[in-house]
Every structure is written in structure tokens, then in C-alpha cells.
Tab-separated table of C-alpha atoms in Angstrom:
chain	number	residue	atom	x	y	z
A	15	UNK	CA	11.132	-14.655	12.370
A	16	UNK	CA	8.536	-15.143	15.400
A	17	UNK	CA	5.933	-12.528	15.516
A	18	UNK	CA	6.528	-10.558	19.108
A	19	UNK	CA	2.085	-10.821	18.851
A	20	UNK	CA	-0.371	-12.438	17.879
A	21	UNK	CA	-2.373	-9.946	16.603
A	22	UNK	CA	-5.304	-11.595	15.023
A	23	UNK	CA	-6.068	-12.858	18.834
A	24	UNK	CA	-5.236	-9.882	20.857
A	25	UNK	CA	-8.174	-8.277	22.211
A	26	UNK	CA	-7.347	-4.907	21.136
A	27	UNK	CA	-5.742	-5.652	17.808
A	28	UNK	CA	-8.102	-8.140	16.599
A	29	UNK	CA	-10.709	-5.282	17.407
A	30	UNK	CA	-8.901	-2.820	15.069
A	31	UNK	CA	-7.710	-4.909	12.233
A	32	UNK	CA	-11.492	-5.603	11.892
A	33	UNK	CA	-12.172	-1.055	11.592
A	34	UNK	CA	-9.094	-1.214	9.167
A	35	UNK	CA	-10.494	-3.881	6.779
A	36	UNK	CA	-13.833	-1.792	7.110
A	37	UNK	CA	-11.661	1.438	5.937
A	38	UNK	CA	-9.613	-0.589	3.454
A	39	UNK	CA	-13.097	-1.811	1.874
A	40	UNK	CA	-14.248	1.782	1.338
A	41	UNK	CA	-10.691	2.342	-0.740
A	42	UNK	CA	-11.109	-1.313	-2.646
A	43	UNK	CA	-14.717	-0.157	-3.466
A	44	UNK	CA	-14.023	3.501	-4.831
A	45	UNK	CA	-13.126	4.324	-8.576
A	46	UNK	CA	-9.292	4.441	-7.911
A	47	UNK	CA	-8.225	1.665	-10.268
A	48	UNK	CA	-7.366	-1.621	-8.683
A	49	UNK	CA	-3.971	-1.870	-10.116
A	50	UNK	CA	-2.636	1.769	-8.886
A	51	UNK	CA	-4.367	0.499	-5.428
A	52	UNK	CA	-1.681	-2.577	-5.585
A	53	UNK	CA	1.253	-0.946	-6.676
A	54	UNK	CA	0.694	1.949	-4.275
A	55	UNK	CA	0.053	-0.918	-0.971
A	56	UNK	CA	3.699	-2.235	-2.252
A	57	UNK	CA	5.609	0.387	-2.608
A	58	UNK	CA	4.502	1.226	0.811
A	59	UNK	CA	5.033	-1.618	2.042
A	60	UNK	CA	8.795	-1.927	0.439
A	61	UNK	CA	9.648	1.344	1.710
A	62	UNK	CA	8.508	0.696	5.439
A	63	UNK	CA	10.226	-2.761	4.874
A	64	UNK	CA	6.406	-4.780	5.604
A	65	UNK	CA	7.326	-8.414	4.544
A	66	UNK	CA	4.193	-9.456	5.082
A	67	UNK	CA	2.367	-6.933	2.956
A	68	UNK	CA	4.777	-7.346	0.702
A	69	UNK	CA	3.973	-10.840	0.076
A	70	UNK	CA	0.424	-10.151	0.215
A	71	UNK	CA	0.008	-7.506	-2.269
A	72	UNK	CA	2.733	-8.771	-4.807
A	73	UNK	CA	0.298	-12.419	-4.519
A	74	UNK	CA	-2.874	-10.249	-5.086
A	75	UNK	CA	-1.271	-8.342	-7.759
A	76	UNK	CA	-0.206	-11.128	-9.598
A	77	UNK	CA	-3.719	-12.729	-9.233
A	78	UNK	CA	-5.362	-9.620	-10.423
A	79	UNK	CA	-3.180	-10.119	-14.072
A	80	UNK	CA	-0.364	-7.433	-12.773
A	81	UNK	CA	2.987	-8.563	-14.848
A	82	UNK	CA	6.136	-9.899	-12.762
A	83	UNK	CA	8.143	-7.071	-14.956
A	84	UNK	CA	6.127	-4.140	-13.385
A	85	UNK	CA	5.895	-5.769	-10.260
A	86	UNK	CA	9.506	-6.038	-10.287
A	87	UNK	CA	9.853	-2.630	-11.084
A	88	UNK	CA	7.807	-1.141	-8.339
A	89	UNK	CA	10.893	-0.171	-6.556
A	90	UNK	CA	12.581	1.632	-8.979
A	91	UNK	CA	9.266	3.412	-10.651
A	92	UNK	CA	11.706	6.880	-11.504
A	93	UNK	CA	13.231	4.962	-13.504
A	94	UNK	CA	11.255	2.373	-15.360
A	95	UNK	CA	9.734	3.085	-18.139
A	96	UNK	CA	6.225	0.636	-17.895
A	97	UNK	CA	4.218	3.018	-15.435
A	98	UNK	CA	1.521	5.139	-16.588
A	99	UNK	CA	2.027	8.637	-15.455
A	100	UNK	CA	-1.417	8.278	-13.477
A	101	UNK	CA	0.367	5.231	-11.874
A	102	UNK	CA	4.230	7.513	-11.710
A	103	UNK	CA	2.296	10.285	-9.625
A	104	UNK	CA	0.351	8.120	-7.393
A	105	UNK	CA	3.969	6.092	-6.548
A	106	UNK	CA	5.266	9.334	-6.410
A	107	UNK	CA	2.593	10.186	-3.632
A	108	UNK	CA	2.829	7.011	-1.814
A	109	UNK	CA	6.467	7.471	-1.848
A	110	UNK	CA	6.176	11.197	-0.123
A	111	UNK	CA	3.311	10.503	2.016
A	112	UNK	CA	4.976	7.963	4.035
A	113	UNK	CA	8.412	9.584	4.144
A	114	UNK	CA	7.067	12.413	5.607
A	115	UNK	CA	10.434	12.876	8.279
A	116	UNK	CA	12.288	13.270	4.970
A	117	UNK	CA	10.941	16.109	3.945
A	118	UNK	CA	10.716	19.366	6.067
A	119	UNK	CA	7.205	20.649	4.721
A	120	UNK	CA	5.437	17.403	4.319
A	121	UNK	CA	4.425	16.600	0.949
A	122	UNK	CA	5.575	19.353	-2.114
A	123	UNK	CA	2.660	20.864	-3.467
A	124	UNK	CA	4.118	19.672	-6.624
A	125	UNK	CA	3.571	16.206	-5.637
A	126	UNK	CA	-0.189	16.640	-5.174
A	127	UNK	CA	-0.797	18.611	-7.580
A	128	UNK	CA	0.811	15.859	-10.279
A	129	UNK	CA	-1.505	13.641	-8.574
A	130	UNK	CA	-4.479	16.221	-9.254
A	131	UNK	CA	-3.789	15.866	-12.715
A	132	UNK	CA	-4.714	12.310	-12.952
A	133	UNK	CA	-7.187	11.545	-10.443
A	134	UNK	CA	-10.468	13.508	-9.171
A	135	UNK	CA	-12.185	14.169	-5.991
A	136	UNK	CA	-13.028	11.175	-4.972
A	137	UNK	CA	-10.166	9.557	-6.659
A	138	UNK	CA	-7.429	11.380	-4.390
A	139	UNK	CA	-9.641	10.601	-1.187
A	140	UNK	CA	-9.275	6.858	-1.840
A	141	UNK	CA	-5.316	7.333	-2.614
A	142	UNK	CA	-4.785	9.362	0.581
A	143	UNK	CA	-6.900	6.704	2.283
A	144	UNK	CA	-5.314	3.678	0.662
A	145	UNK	CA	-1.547	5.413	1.582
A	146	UNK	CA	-2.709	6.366	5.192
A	147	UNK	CA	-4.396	3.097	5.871
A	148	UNK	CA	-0.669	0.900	3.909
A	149	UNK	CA	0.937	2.569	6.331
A	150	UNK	CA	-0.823	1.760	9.243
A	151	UNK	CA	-0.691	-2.195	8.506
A	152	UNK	CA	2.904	-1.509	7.679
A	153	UNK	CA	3.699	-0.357	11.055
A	154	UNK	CA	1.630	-3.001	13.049
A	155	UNK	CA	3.051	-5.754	10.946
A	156	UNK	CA	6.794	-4.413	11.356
A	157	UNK	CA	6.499	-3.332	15.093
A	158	UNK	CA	5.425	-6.513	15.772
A	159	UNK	CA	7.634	-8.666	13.234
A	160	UNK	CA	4.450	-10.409	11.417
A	161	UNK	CA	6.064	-12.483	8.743
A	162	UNK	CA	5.132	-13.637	5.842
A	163	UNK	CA	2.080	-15.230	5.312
A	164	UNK	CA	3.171	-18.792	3.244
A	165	UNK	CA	-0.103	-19.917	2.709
A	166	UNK	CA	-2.093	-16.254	1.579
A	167	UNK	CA	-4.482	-16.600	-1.103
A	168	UNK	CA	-5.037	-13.792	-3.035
A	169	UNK	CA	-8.165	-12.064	-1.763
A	170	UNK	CA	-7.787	-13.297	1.615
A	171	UNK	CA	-8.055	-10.373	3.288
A	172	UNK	CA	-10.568	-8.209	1.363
């Protein structure tokens, strides 16, 4: 696959990608926990069908100590049994927040409010964030058909 951009040297999209990494530091810097920040950027990512950020955050998962098995699991978190249930309702989040079409009313009130359970304040700020901001790389990547990056190294991008 040919990207249809080159969006690290477009004007405009070099520009933004520079305010998202700014955004995406003020998520990697908050007191969500690194690994639910991971698994939430791939599920994400496999649900909007992101190759690249798919690669990406399974290679900075991995380097971060995160276990092939739950990384293989990611996309079947109902029904594995190696999530946390801090981890299950911030999946479950990511998972509702970017289907949003799917459901009539948005996100259930149920959904956040299992995710209330788990996480505080500022906690839930930097998971709404960290879903919001997934899914805008997501869509920039996929509208433009980035592929994978072969030679990422873990970190690379903040």
C-alpha cells in the first residue's frame, strides 16, 4: 500500500500532527496507567482498522513488558479472561466511544459509569483524551492509507 499523502511533509498536516503529539503528551504524562493507555490506542486502532497504529502500539506495548498473550487478546477482551476490570471498562469505553454510529444515544451511561468505578477525575480526562485523540490518528492514517511503519522503534513518536 502507497500512502495517498505524505503527511509528515504536508504543510497543513505536518502542522497538526505536531498539536496532536502535544495533546497525546498531556495523556502519556497523566496518572492513567501506561499499559491501559496501550491497550486502549489498539483496540482503537483494530476497530477503525489503523495498520499503522496498530503496528506502533503493539511494538510499544511489547517494549513497555506488555505479554504477546494479552496483546493477542486485545480483540476479544469480553471474552478473555487476563484483563483487569480497570483495563475491561476502559476497552469497554474505547470500544463505545469510537463506535458511536452504533449506538443511538452515544455512549450508555452504564459504560461510563463502569469506567467511574476504576478511574478518577483526572484519570477519565486522560482516557477520554487518549480515545478522542486514537481516533483522530486512526482516521488520518486510514483516510490517507499510511502503512505500516517497518522500521518504528518503540518510543518513536512520544
Amino acid at each position: 500500500m502507497e500512502a495517498r499523502l505524505n503527511t509528515s511533509e504536508n504543510p497543513v498536516t505536518s502542522k497538526l500532527a505536531k498539536y496532536i503529539i502535544s495533546a497525546n503528551k498531556v495523556v502519556h504524562d497523566s496518572a492513567l496507567p501506561a499499559v491501559t493507555q496501550e491497550l486502549v490506542a489498539l483496540r482503537v486502532s483494530q476497530i477503525n482498522g489503523c495498520a499503522a497504529c496498530v503496528d506502533m502500539h503493539t511494538k510499544d506495548a511489547a517494549h513497555a513488558g506488555e505479554t504477546s498473550v494479552r496483546l493477542n487478546l486485545v480483540a476479544v477482551w469480553r471474552e478473555a479472561t487476563v484483563f483487569t476490570e480497570a483495563e475491561r471498562a476502559a476497552l469497554e469505553l474505547a470500544e463505545q466511544g469510537t463506535r458511536i454510529a452504533d449506538a443511538a444515544g452515544g455512549v450508555p451511561d452504564e459504560v461510563w459509569a463502569n469506567a467511574a468505578k476504576h478511574y478518577d477525575e483526572a484519570q477519565l480526562g486522560a482516557l477520554l483524551s487518549h480515545i478522542a485523540l486514537m481516533n483522530t490518528w486512526n482516521r488520518l492514517n486510514v483516510i490517507t492509507q499510511q502503512p505500516p511503519m517497518a522500521d518504528y522503534q518503540p518510543g518513536q513518536w512520544g
